[in-house]
Structure formats: C-alpha cells, structure tokens
Coordinates of C-alpha atoms and ligand atoms in Angstrom, one line a residue:
X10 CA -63.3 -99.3 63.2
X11 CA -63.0 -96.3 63.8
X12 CA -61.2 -93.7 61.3
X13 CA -59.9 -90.3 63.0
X14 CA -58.0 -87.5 60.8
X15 CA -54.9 -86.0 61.4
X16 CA -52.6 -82.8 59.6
X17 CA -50.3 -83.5 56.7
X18 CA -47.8 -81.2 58.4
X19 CA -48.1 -82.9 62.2
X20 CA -49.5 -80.2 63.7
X21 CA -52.7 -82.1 64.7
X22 CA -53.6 -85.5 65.0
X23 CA -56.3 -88.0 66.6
X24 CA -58.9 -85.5 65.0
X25 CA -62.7 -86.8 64.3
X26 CA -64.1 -86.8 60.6
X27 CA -66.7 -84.1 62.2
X28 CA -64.2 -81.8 63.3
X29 CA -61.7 -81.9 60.2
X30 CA -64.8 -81.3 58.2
X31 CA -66.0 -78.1 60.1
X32 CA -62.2 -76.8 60.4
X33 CA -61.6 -77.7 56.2
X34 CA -58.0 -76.6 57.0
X35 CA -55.9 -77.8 59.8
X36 CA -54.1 -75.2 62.2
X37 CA -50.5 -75.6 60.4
X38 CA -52.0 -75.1 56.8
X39 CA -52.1 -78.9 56.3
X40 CA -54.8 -80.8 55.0
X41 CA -56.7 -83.3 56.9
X42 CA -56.5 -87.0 56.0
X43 CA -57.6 -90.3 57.6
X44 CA -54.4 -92.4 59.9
X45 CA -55.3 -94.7 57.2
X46 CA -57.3 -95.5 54.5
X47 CA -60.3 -97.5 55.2
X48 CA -60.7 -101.1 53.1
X49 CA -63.9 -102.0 52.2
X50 CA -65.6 -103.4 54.9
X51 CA -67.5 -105.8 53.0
X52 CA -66.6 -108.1 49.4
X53 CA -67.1 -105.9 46.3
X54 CA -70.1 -108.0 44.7
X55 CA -72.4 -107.1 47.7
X56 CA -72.1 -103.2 46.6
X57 CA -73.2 -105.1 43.0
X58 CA -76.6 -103.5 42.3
X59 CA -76.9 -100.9 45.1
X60 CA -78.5 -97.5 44.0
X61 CA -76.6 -94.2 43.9
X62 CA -77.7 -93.7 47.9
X63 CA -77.0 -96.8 49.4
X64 CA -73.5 -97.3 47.8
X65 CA -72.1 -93.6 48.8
X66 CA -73.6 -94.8 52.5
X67 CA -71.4 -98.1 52.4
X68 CA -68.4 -95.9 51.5
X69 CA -69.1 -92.6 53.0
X70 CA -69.5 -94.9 56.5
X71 CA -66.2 -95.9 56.4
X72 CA -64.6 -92.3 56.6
X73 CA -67.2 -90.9 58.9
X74 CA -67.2 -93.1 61.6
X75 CA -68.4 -90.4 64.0
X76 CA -72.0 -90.4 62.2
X77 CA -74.9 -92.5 63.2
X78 CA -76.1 -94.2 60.3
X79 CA -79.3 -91.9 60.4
X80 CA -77.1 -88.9 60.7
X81 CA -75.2 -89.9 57.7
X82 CA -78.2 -91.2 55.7
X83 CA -80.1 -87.5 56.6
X84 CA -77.2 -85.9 54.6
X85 CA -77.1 -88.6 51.4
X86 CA -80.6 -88.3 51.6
X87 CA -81.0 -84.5 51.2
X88 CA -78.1 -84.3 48.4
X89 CA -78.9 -87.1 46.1
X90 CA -82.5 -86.1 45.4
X91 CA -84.4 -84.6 42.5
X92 CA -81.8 -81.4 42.7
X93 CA -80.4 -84.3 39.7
X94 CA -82.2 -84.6 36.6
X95 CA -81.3 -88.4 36.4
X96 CA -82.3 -90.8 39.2
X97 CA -79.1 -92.5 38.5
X98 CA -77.3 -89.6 40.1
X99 CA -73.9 -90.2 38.0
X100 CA -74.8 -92.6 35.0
X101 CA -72.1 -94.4 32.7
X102 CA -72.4 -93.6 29.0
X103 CA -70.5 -95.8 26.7
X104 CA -69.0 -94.4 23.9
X105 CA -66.2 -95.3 21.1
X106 CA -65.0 -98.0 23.9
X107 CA -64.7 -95.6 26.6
X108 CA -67.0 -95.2 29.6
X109 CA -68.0 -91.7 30.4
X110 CA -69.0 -91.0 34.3
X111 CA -71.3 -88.2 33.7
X112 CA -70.8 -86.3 36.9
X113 CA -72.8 -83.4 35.6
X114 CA -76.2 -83.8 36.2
X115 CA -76.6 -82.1 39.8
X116 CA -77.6 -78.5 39.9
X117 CA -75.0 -76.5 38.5
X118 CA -74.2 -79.2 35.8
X119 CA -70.1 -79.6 36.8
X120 CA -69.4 -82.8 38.8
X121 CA -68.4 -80.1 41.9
X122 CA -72.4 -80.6 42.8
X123 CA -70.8 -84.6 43.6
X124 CA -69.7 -83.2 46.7
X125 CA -71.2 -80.0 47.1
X126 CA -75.0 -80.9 47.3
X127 CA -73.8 -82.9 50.4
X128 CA -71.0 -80.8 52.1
X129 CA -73.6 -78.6 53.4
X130 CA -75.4 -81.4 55.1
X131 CA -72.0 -82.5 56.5
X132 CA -71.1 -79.4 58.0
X133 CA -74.8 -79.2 59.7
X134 CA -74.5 -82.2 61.7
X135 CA -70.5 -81.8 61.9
X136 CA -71.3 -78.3 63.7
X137 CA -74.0 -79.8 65.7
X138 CA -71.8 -82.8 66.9
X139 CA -69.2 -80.5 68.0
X140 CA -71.6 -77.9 69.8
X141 CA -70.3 -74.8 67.5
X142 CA -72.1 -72.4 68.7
X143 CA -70.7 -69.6 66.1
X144 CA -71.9 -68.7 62.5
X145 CA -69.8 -70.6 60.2
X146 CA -68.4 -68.3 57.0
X147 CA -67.6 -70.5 54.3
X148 CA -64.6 -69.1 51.9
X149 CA -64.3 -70.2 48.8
X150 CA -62.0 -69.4 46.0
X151 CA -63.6 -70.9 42.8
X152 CA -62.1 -71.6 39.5
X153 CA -65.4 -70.8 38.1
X154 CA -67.2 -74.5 38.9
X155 CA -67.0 -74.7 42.7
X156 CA -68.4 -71.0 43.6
X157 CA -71.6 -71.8 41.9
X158 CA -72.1 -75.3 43.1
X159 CA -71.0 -74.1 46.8
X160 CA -73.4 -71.1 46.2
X161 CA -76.3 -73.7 45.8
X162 CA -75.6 -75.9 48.2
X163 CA -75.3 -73.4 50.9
X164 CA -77.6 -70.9 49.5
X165 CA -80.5 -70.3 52.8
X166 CA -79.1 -73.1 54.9
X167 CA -79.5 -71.5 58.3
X168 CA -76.1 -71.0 60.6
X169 CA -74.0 -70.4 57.5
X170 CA -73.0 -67.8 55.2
X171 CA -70.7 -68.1 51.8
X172 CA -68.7 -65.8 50.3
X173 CA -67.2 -66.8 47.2
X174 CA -63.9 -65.3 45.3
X175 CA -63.6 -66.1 41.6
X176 CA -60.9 -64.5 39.2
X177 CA -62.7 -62.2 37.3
X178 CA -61.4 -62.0 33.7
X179 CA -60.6 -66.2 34.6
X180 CA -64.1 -67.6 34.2
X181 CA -66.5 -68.5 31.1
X182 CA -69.8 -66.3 30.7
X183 CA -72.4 -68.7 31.4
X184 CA -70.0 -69.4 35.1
X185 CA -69.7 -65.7 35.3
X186 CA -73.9 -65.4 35.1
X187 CA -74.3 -68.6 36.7
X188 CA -72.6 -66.5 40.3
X189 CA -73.5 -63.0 39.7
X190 CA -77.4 -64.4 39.7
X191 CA -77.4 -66.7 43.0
X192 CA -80.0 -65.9 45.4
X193 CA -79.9 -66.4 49.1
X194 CA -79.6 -63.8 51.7
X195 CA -76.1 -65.8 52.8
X196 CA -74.2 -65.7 49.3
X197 CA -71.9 -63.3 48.6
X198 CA -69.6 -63.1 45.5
X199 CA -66.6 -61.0 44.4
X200 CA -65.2 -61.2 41.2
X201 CA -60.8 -60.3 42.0
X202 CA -58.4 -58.7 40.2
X203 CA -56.3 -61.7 39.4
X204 CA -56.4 -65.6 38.8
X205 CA -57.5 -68.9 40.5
X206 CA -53.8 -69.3 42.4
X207 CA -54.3 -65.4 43.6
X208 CA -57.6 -66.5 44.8
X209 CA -56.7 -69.2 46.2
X210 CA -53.5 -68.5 48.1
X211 CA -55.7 -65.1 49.1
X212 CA -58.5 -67.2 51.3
X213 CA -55.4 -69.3 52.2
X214 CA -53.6 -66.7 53.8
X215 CA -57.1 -65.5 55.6
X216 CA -57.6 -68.9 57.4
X217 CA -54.3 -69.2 58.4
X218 CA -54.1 -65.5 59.9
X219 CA -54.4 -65.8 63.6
X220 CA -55.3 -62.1 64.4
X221 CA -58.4 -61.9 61.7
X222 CA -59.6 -65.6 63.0
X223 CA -59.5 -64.1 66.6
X224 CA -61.6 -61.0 65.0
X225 CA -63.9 -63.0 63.2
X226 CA -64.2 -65.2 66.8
X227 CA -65.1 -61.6 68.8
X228 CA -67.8 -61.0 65.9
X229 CA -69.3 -64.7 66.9
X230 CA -67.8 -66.3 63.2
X231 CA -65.7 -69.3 62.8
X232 CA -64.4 -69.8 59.0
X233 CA -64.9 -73.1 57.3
X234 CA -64.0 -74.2 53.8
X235 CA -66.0 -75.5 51.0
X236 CA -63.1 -76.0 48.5
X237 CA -61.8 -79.7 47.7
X238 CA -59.0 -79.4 50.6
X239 CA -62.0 -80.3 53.0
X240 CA -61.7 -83.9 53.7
X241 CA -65.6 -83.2 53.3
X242 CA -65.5 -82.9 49.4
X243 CA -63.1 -85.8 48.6
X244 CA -64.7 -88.4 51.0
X245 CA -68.3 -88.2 48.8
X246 CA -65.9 -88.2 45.4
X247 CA -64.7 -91.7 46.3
X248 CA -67.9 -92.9 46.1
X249 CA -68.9 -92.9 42.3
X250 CA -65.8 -94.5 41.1
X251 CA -67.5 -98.0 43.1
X252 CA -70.8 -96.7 41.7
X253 CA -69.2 -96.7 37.8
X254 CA -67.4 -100.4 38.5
X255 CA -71.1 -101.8 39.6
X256 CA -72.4 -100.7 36.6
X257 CA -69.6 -102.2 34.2
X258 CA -69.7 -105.4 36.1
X259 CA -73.7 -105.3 35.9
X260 CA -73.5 -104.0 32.0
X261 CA -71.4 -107.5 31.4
X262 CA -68.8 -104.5 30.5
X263 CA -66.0 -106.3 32.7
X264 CA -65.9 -109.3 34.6
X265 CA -66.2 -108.5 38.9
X266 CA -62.2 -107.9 39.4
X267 CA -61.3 -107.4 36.5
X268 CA -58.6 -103.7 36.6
X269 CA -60.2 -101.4 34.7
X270 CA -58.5 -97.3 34.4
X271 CA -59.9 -94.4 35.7
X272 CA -59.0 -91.4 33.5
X273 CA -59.9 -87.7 35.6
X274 CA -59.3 -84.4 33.8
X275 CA -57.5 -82.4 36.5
X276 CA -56.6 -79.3 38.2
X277 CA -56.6 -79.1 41.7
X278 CA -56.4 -82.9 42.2
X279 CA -59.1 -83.8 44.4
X280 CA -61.5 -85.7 41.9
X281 CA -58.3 -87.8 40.7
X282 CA -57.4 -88.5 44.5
X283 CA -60.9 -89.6 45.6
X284 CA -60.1 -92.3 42.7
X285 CA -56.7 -93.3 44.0
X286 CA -58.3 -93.5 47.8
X287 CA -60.9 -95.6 45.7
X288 CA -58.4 -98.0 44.8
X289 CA -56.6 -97.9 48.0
X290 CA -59.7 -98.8 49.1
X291 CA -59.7 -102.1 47.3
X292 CA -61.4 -100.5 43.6
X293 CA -59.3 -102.6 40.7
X294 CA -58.0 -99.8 39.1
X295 CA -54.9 -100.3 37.3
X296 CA -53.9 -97.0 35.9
X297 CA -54.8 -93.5 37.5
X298 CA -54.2 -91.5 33.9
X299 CA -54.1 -87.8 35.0
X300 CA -55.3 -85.5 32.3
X301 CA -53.9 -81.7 32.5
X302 CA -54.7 -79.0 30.1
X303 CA -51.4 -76.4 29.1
X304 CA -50.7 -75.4 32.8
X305 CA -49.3 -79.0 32.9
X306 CA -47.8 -78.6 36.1
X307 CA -48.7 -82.1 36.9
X308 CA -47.5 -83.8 33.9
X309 CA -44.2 -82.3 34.1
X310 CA -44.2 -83.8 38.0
X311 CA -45.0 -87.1 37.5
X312 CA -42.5 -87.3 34.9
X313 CA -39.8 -85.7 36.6
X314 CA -40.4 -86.0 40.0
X315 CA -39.9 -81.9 40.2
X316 CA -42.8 -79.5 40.8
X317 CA -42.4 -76.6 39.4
X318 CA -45.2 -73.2 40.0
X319 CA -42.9 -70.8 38.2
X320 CA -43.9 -71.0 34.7
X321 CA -46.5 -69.1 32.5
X322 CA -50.2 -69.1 33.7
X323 CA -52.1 -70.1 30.6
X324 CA -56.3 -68.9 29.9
X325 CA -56.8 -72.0 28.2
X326 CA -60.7 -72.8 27.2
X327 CA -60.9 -75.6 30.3
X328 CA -60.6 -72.9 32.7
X329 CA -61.7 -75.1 35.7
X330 CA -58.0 -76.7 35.4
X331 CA -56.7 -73.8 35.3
X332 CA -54.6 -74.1 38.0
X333 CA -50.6 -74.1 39.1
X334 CA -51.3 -74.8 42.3
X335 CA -52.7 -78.2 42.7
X336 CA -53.5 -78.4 46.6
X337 CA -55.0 -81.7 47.2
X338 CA -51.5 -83.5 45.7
X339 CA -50.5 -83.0 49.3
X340 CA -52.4 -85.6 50.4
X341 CA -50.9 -87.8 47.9
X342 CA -47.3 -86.4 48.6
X343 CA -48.2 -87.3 52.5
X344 CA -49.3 -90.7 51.6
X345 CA -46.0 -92.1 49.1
X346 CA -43.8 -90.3 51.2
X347 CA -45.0 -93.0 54.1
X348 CA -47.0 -90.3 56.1
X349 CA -44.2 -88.2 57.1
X350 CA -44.9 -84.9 57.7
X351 CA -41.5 -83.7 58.0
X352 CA -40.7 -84.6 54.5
X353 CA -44.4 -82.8 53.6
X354 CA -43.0 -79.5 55.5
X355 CA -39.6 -79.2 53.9
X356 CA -41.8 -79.9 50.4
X357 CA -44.2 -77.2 51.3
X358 CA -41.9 -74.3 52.8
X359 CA -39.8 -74.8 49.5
X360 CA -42.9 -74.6 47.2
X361 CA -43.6 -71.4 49.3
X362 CA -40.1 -69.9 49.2
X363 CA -38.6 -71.2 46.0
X364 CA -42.0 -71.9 44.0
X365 CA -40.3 -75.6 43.6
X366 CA -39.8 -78.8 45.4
X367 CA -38.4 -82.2 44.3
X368 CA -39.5 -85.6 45.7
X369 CA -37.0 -88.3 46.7
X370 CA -36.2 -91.2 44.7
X371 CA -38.6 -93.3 46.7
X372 CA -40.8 -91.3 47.0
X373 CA -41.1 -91.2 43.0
X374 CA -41.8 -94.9 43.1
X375 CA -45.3 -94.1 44.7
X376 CA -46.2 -92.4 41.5
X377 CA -46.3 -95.9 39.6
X378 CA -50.4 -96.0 40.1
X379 CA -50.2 -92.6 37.5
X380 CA -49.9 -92.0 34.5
X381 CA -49.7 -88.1 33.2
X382 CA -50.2 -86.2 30.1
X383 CA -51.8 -83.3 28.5
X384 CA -53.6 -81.9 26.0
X385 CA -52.8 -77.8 24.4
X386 CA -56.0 -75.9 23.3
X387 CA -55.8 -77.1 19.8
X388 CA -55.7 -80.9 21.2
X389 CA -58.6 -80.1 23.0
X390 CA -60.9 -78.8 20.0
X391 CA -59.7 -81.6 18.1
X392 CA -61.0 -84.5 20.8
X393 CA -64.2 -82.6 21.0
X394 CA -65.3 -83.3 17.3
X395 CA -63.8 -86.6 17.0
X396 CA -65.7 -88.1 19.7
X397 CA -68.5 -86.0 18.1
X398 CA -67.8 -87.1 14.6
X399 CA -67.2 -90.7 15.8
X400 CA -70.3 -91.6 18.0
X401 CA -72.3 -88.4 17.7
X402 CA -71.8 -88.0 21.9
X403 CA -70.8 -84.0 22.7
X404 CA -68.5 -83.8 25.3
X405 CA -67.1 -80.3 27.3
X406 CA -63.8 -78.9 26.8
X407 CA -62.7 -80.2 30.4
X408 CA -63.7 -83.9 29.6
X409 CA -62.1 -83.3 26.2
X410 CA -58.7 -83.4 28.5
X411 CA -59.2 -86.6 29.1
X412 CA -60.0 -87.8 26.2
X413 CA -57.4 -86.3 24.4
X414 CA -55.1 -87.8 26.9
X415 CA -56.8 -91.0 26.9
X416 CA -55.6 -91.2 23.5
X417 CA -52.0 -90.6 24.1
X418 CA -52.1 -93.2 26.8
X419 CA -53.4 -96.1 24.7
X420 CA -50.6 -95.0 22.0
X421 CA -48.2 -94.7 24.7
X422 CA -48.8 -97.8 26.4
X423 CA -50.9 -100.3 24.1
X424 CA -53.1 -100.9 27.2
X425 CA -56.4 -102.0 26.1
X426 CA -58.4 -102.1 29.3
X427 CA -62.3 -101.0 30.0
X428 CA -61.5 -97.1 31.1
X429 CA -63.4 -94.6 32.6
X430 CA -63.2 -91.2 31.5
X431 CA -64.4 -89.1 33.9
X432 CA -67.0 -86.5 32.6
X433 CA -66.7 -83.4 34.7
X434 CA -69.1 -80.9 33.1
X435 CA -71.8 -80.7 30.8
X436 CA -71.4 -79.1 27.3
X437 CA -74.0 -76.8 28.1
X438 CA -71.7 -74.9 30.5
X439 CA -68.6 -74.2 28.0
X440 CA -71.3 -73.8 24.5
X441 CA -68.2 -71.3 23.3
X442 CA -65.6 -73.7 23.1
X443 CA -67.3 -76.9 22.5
X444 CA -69.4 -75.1 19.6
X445 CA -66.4 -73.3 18.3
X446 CA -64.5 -77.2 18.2
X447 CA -67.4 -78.7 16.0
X448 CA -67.7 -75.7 13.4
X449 CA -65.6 -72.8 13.4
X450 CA -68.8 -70.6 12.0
X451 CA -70.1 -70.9 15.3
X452 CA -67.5 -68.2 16.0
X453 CA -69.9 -65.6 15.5
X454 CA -72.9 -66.0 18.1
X455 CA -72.5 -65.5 21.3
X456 CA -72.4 -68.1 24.6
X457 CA -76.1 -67.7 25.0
X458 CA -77.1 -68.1 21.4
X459 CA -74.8 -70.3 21.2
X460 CA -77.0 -72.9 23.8
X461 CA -79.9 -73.3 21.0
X462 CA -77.3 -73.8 18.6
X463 CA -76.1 -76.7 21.1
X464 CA -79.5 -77.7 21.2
X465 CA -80.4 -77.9 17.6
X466 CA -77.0 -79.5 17.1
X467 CA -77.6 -82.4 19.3
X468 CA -81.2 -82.5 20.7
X469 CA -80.0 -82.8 24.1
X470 CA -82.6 -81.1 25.9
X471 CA -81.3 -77.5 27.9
X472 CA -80.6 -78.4 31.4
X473 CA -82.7 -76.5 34.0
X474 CA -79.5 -74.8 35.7
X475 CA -78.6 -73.2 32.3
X476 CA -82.4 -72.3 31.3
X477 CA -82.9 -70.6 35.1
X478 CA -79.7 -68.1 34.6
X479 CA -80.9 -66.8 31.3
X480 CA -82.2 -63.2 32.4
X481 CA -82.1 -63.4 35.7
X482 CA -81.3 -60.5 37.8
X483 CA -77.3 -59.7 38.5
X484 CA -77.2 -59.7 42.6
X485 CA -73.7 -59.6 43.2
X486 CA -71.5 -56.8 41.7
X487 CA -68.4 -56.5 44.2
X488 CA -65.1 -56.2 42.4
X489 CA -61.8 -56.2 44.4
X490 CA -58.0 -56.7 44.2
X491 CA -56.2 -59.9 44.8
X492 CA -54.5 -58.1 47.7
X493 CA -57.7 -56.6 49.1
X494 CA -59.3 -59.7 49.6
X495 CA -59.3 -59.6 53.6
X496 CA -60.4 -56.2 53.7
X497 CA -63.3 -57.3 51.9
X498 CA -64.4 -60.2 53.7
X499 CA -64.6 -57.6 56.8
X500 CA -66.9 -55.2 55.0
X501 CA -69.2 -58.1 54.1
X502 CA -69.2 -59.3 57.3
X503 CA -69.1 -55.6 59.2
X504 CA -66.2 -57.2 62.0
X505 CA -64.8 -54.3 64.0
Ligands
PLP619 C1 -63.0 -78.6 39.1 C2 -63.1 -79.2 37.8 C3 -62.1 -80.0 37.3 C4 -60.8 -80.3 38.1 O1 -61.1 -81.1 39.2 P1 -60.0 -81.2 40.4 O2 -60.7 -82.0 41.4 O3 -59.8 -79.8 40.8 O4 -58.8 -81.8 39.8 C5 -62.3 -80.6 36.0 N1 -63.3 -80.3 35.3 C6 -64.3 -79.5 35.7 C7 -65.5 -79.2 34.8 C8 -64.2 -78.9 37.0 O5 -65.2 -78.1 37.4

C-alpha cells in the first residue's frame, strides 16, 4: 500500500508523505492529508505489548510509505530516547476512574515534544529524499508550547534554521523564559505585538506570498512549517492513542475491543484529530469528547454546525488553547464533507471574508464521533483541586479542560466507559494557575517560587526542562508588530 497526500483545496494531489512534510503547507493554503486513511495493517492484539518505539513504527509505517523501514526507525529512534524522563515515553496514570495519557514527559514538558522530537528527523530524511538542496527556514507561530518544543528539536540540526513568533503579552512566564533562553546558533525568537491568531495568520500570509518565497528561493531558503498543519506533526500524534489502548487492555483496564473515549483538551485541533484518524484507523473509540477553554469556538460548532471567529479573544490561564482559529478542523471538514474540496474552498474563503462559515446538513452528521464542551476559568480552577483533593494527582490548567469537561459529559450523557483524558502539559509549566487553583494564598509568590511550592506540595520531583531555564541567560530579545512580521524574517535572514 502505498499512501500519497493530496491538498484540502485541490490544488495538489498524488503528493509523497516526504514531500507534504518538507512543504507543511500546500501551494493553495490547504493542508496536506492522505487519499485515505490507512487501516491497520495488522489485528490489534499483535500491537499488545509493543514498546513506545516499535508501536509508533507499526503506525507511523502506514502514513509514510515512502520511508525505508531503517529510514523511519533512524528518526523514532533519535526522538524517543532519554530526551524523556520516563522510558515509557507517554505512560497511563489512573486516577478517580479516568486514565491520564501523560504526554509531558519529553523535553519541554507539553505533549508538543510528541511530535516535535521527531519532526526534525522527518524533515532530514524528507529533504534528503527529495534532493533539496536549499536551507530549510522553519516558521513557527507558537501559542507558547510549540516554539519551545520546535526550538529544541531543531536547535543545531544542520541544513535548518527556526524562527519562532509567539504573542508576547499571550504566553505564561516560565513559556516566556523557556524561549527567550534557547540556545542554538539556528533559533531565533520574536515576541509580536498581538495574539496567537495574529501570529498565526502572519506566517500564514508569509508562506503563501509568492514574491517573498521567490526571494527567499534567490537567497538559497525554502520555508517549511513546524506547526501542527504539517502532516509531519499529526502522523506521530496518532500513535499514542494505540499506545494508551495496549496498556488498558494489558492493565486488565478493558477487555481487547472493548470502545473506550478519548477526551483531548483542544485548541488548534491537531492532537484531537490524530485521535479521530486513530479511530478511523480501526482504534475502538466511541466518543471523541473535545474539551475547549472560553474561546469555545469549537463547542459552539459542533453544536450548531456554524463557525463563528468573530467573537471576543479571551486570556484565559490555558493559554496554549487559546486560539479562534482552529486550523487542523480542515482536515476534518475535508474528510465529513466526503473529500470535496470545493465545498472546503467556499468554507474557507467565507471564514476569510465573512469570519464565518456554516456546514451542510450532511455534513453535520459527520460530527456524531464528537462530543463538545467547555470549561470558563473558574471551571477550570475548580477541576484542578478536585482531582487534587480526590486522589492527591496534580494536573495543569490545560488538562483541567478536559477534566472539567469530562465531567459535563458523563452528566450529559450517563456514559460510563474506560476514558482517556489526554494530559497535555505538566503542572510544572503553568505553577501560577495550578497553585493559585489549590490555595488562593499562593497568590502571592511568584511563578518561579512558586515551582518549590509545587514541589513541597506534591513531592513530584522538578523536571529537568524547568530546573535548566532557571537563570539562564536571555538570548533572544526581538520585539515586533503583528504587521511587521515579514519585514522581520528578512532582517534575520539578511534576503535582499
Ligand atoms: C497545544 C496544546 C494544546 C492544544 O492542542 P491542539 O493540538 O492545538 O488542539 C493543549 N494543551 C497544551 C498544554 C498544549 O500545549
């Protein structure tokens, strides 16, 4: 079998996994995604028992059918290694009857580092296969969690350099130091005037500007992207949602086959869309329950069918969801609406032009795999100390989301199947928030003292990624505004 790529919007097609992963975005501002999705190749039980490796090599073959096995087993090789503090890579923690995925125990301690220890890697042999010849410039727009895990997976990897945009008033201190600190000759990072959408409709509007990709082209640079619209990200995402079913089955949690539901706090809907290409795949997963925070942009769609951008953009303390525009539900618009790319234009150009679209009545049928709700700020504090309170297990303001929506489901619904909360960043990267939710006398220290506080609290030990930042020396000081973002890139880079 062999799985080639093609644009959401029709403007390419027949495209191999190594190319769509070096281009990130396709020509016509679509995102890449496979003809179809791939079925498991083999009966679930075999995966029973694999390690972390061997597993995302039974899935990741599948998509990346161009790769040689030792080509694709150089770049799980290099990611899933001791840059994790747990050989496990993304362990299952049972708590209060829920499962928590911990997808923070890579280098930067957000589940991001999932797919962004092994993008790199991909890109590598991608450019390699397809004999680029050019420096590749990976542009990132970051809600705080993907600049710093991009930032160390591409920090000193030769033929690359990263330049990362975060919002800068839009991101938590200990995100803020984590950038400001990277090393690597290749890293650069600007702090904009402006939030995540500004950021990310600003590198948007770079790729997709003919004239500054012909520059870049005379000055011997080809862009690539690093944020979750490369096919590259989601395809490595799929894999621990097998990964956490193998353990419940092997646990005695849940009988081989038996649905269980996959709950993803989310923003730009790539980690909740490697789950539903999961169960595409064949993964029994009942319910896809789809966890926003205030900017509930995606609740309000799947309940209505209508998405709406123009509303108020709300700092709330899960700023990694933070988001209005969720890019990756393309790829999921693309997929109910039969793959036709017409429909996906007309959706987009009115999302552009009107800051709206509305999906057809069939169309709204495909959205019977989710379930959506959200939680407000106060929801969120409140889910932090009763998990806390319940089962002494602390838990960051972004998984909080999806527990406090968890909740709401199981009142909703009365479904009492095993569920999988996926737990997308450790507390030691929001101490503010999460400290602030368990005691409000916390209030008064600040977001470094607040770590030993964290630490005395719950004697989980301070993750090397948060003990590393403390003092280090600030290397990146650009500041720019949202509209000034192109400009920039060509004083980093020097084009003329
Ligand atoms: C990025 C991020 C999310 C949202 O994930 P999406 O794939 O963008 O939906 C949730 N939590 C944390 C901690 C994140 O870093």
């Amino acid at each position: 079998m062999n799985t080639l790529y093609k644009s959401t919007r029709g403007g390419e097609s027949n495209i191999q996994a190594s190319l769509a992963i070096i281009k990130g975005l396709a020509c016509d501002g679509g995102l890449f995604v496979p003809n179809e999705i791939p079925k498991l190749d083999k009966p679930l039980e075999d995966l029973l028992g694999l390690e972390y490796k061997d597993l995302a090599y039974e899935i990741m073959k599948l998509y990346l059918t161009d790769f040689t096995e030792d080509e694709l087993r150089y770049c799980i090789n290099n990611a899933y290694d001791d840059k994790f503090d747990t050989k496990e890579i993304a362990p299952v923690v049972k708590k209060n009857r829920a499962h928590y995925l911990e997808l923070f125990h890579g280098s930067t301690i957000a589940f991001k580092d999932m797919a962004l220890s092994i993008l790199p890697y991909l890109m590598k042999v991608s450019a390699k296969k397809q004999n680029i010849d050019k420096e590749i410039v990976i542009l990132t727009a970051t809600s705080g969690d993907t600049g710093k895990a991009a930032l160390a997976g591409f920090a000193d990897v030769e033929g690359i350099k990263i330049i990362v945009f975060y919002p800068k008033d839009g991101v938590s201190p200990i995100q803020k130091q984590q950038m400001v600190t990277q090393k690597g000759d290749n890293t650069y990072v600007v702090g904009i005037e402006g939030n995540f959408d500004d950021a990310q409709n600003g590198v948007k509007e770079i790729f997709n500007n003919a004239e500054f990709v012909q520059l870049m082209d005379n000055n011997g640079y080809r862009f690539s992207s690093a944020n979750s619209i490369n096919i590259g990200r989601l395809i490595p995402q799929i894999v621990y949602y097998f990964y956490a079913y193998t353990k419940m089955v092997a646990s005695g949690d849940i009988k081989m086959g038996e649905d269980i539901n996959v709950v993803v706090p989310t923003g730009n809907f790539g980690n909740i869309l490697a789950a539903y290409y999961a169960k595409n795949m064949g993964l029994p997963i009942h319910q896809l329950i789809c966890a926003s925070n205030d900017n509930k942009v995606l609740y309000d769609f799947m309940n209505t069918g209508v998405y709406n951008r123009k509303r108020e953009f709300v700092l709330t303390i899960s700023p990694s969801m933070d988001i209005l525009i969720s890019s990756n539900l393309e790829r999921l618009l693309y997929k109910i609406s039969d793959n036709k790319e017409s429909v996906i234009n007309n959706l987009m150009s009115s999302l552009s032009s009107k800051g709206e679209y509305e999906i057809s009545d069939d169309m709204k049928k495909g959205l019977k795999d989710f379930y959506g709700n959200y939680a407000s700020i106060d929801e969120t504090y409140d889910a932090i100390k009763e998990v806390f309170d319940k089962s002494g297990y602390l838990i960051d303001s972004h998984t909080a989301v999806g527990s406090s929506v968890y909740k709401k489901y199981k009142k909703d619904t009365g479904d009492n199947r095993k569920t999988v909360i996926a737990s997308t960043a450790s507390p030691y990267k929001f101490t503010r928030s999460v400290m602030k939710a368990i005691d409000e006398s916390y209030e008064k220290y600040d977001d470094f003292e607040l770590i030993e506080k964290m630490n005395e609290l719950t004697g989980v030990e301070i993750p090397k990624a948060i003990k590393d930042i403390i003092g280090a020396e600030i290397r990146h000081k650009m500041i720019c505004d949202k509209d000034r973002m192109k400009e920039t890139v060509k004083e980093i880079l020097s084009l003329s």
